CSV table of C-alpha atoms in Angstrom, one decimal:
chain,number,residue,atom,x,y,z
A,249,UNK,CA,-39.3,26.7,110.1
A,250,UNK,CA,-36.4,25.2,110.4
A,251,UNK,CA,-34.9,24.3,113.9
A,252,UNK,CA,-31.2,25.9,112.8
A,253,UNK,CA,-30.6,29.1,110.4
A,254,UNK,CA,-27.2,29.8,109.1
A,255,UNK,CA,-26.0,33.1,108.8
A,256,UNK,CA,-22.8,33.8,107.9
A,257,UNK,CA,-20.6,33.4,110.6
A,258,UNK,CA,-22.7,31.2,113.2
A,259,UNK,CA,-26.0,29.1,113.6
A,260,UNK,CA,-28.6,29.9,115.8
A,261,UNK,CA,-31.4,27.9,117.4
A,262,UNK,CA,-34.2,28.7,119.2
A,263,UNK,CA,-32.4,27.6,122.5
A,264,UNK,CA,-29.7,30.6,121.6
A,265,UNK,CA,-32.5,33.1,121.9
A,266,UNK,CA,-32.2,32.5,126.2
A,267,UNK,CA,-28.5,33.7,125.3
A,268,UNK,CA,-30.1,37.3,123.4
A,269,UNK,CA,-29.3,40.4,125.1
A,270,UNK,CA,-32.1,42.9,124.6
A,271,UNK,CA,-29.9,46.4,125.6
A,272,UNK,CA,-30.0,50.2,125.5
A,273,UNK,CA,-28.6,51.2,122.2
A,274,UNK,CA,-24.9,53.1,122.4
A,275,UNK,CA,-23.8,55.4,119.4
A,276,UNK,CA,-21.2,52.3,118.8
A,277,UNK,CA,-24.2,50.9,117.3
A,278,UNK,CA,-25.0,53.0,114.6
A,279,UNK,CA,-23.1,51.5,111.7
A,280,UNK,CA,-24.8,48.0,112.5
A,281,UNK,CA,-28.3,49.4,112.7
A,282,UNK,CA,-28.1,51.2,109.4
A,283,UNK,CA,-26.5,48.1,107.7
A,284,UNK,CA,-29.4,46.1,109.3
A,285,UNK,CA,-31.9,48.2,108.1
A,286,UNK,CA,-30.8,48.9,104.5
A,287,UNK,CA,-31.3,44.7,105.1
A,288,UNK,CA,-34.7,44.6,106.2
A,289,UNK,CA,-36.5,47.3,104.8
A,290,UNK,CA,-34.1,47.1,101.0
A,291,UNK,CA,-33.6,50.5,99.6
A,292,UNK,CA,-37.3,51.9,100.5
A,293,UNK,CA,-37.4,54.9,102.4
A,294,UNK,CA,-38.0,52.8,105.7
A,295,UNK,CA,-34.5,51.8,105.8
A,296,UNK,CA,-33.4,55.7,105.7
A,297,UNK,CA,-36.1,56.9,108.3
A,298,UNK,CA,-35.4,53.5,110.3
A,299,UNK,CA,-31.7,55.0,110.4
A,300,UNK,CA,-33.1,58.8,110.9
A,301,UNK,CA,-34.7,57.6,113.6
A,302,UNK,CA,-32.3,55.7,115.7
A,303,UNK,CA,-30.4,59.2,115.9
A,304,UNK,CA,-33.7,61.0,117.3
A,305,UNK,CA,-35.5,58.7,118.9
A,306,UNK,CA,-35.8,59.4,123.0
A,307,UNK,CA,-34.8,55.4,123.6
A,308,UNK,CA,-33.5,52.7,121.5
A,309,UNK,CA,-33.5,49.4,122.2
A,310,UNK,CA,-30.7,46.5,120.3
A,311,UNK,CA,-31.2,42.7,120.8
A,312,UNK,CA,-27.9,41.5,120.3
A,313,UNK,CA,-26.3,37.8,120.4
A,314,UNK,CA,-22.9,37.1,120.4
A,315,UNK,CA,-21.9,40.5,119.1
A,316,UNK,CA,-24.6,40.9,116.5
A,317,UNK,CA,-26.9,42.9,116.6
A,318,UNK,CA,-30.5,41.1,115.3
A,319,UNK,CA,-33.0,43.2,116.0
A,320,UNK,CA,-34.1,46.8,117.2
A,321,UNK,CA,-36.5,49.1,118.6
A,322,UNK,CA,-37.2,52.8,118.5
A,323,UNK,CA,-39.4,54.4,121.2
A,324,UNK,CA,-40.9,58.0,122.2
A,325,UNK,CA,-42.7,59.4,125.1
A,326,UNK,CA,-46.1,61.8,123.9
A,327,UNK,CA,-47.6,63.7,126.5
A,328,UNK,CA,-51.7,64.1,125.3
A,329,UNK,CA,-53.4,65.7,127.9
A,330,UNK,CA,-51.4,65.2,131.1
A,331,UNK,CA,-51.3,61.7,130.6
A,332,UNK,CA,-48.1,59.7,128.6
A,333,UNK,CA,-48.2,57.4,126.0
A,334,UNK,CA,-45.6,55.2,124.4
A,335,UNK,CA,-45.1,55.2,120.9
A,336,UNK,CA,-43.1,52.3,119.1
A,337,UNK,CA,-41.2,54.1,115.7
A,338,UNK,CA,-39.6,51.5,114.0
A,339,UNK,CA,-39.6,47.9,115.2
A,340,UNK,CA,-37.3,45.4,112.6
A,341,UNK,CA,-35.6,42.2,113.2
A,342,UNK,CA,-32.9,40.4,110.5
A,343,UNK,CA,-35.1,38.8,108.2
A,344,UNK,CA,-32.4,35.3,108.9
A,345,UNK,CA,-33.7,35.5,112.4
A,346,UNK,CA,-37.5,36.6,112.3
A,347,UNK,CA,-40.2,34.3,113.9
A,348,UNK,CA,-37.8,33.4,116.9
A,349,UNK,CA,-39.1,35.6,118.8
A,350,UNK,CA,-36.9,38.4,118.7
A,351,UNK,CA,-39.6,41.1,118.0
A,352,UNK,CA,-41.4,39.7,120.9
A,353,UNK,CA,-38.3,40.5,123.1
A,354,UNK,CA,-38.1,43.6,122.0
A,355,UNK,CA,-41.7,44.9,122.4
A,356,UNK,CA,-41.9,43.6,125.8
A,357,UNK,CA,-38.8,45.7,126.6
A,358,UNK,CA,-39.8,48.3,125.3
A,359,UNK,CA,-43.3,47.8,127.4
A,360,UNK,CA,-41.2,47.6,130.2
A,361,UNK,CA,-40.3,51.2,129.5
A,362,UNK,CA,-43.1,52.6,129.3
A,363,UNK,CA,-44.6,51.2,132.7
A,364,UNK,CA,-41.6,52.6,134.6
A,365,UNK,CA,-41.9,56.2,132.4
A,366,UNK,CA,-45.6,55.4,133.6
A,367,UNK,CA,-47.4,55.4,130.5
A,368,UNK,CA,-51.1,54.8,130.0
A,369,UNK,CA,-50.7,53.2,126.8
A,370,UNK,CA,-48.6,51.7,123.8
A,371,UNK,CA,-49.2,52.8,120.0
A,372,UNK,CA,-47.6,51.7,116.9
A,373,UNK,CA,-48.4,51.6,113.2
A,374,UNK,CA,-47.9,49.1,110.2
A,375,UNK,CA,-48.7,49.1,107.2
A,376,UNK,CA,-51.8,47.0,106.2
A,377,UNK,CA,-49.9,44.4,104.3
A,378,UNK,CA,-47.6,43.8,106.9
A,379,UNK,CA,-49.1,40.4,108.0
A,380,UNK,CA,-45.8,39.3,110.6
A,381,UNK,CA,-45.8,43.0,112.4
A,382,UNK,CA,-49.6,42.5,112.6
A,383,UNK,CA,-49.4,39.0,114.3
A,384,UNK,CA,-46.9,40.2,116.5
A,385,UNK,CA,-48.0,42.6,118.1
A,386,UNK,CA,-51.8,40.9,118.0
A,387,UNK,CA,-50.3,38.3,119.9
A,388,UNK,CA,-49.1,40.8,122.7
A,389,UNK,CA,-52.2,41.9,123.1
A,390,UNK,CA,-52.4,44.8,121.0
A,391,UNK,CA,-55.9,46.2,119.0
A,392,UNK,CA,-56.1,47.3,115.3
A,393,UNK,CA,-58.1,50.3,115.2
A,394,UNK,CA,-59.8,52.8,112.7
A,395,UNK,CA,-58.8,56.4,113.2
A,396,UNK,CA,-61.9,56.8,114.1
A,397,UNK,CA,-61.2,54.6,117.5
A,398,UNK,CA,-58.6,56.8,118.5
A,399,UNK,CA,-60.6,60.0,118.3
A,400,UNK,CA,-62.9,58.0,120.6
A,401,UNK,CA,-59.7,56.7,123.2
A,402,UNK,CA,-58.2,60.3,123.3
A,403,UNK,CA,-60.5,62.9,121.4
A,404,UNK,CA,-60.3,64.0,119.0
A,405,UNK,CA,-57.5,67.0,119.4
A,406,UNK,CA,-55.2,64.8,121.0
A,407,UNK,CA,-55.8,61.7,118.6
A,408,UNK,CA,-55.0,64.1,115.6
A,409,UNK,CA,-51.8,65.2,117.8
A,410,UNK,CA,-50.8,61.5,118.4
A,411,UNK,CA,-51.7,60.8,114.6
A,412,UNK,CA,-49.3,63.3,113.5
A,413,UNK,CA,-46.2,62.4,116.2
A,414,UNK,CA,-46.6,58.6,115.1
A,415,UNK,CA,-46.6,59.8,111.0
A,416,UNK,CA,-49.8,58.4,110.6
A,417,UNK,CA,-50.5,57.9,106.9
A,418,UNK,CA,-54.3,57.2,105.3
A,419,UNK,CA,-54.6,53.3,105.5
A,420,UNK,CA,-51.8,52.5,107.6
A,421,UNK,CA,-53.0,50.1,110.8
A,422,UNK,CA,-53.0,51.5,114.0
A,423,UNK,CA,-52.0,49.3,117.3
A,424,UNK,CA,-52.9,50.1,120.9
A,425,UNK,CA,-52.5,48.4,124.1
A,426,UNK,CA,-53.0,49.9,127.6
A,427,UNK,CA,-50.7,49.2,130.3
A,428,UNK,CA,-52.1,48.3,133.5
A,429,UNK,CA,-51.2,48.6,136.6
A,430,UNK,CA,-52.3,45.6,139.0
């Protein structure tokens, strides 16, 4: 990779990224975040439910840098049994600017929300050919599992609850981390 990437209107190294500002997402934002997404995700339907979900999501997270906005993350809060889990919706970072460690930022941000909202656990889905989400979040510590796994983790009612909420499709990969407490 190289150690500078142009795009457009300024350069950014990976000493900027101590600069990023990983923030709350205001309804300011909307116009950037669906331009970013029709970027990232072309014309498939992720770049419409990407969008679709930035308006319904409970929290939204930007990482933004010098005005721009890079990167974001979409986040929910399902209660399965008296106990709360996070759920990561869509995670996407400018394709000019991925492998800096922007997703990264953003994950752990939205970790931090869901300790404080004190979650037991963080889910998230990709689809099985989506090698950089899969190393991502496999460097954060989070498991691929098998449907079958999460029927084992929750049961099976409340897996097939959380399966639903999460738009769980037949092959897609499934992520889970527990949040601990120490």
């Amino acid at each position: 990779m190289a150690e500078n990437l142009k795009n457009g209107d300024f350069y950014l190294c990976q000493s900027d990224i101590k600069e990023l500002l990983v923030r709350e997402s205001s309804k300011d934002d909307y116009e950037k975040i669906k331009s970013l997404a029709t970027k990232v995700f072309k014309a498939r339907p992720d770049s419409h439910w990407a969008v679709v979900g930035f308006k319904r999501a409970q929290k939204t997270y930007v990482a933004e840098l010098r005005g721009k906005i890079l990167g974001a993350v979409e986040l929910e809060i399902i209660k399965l049994d008296s106990k709360r889990h996070g759920h990561i919706g869509y995670i996407f970072v400018d394709p000019d600017y991925q492998g800096m460690g922007i997703g990264k930022k953003l994950i752990q941000k939205a970790e931090e929300y869901f300790a404080k909202k004190n979650c037991v656990s963080v889910w998230a889905l990709t689809d099985r050919e989506n090698y950089k989400a899969r190393k991502l979040f496999a460097g954060l510590g989070y498991k691929e599992l098998k449907k079958d796994h999460v029927y084992d983790i929750l049961g099976e009612t409340a897996g097939k609850i959380l399966l639903r909420r999460m738009i769980y499709w037949e092959g897609d990969i499934i992520l889970h981390k527990p949040l601990s407490y120490d």
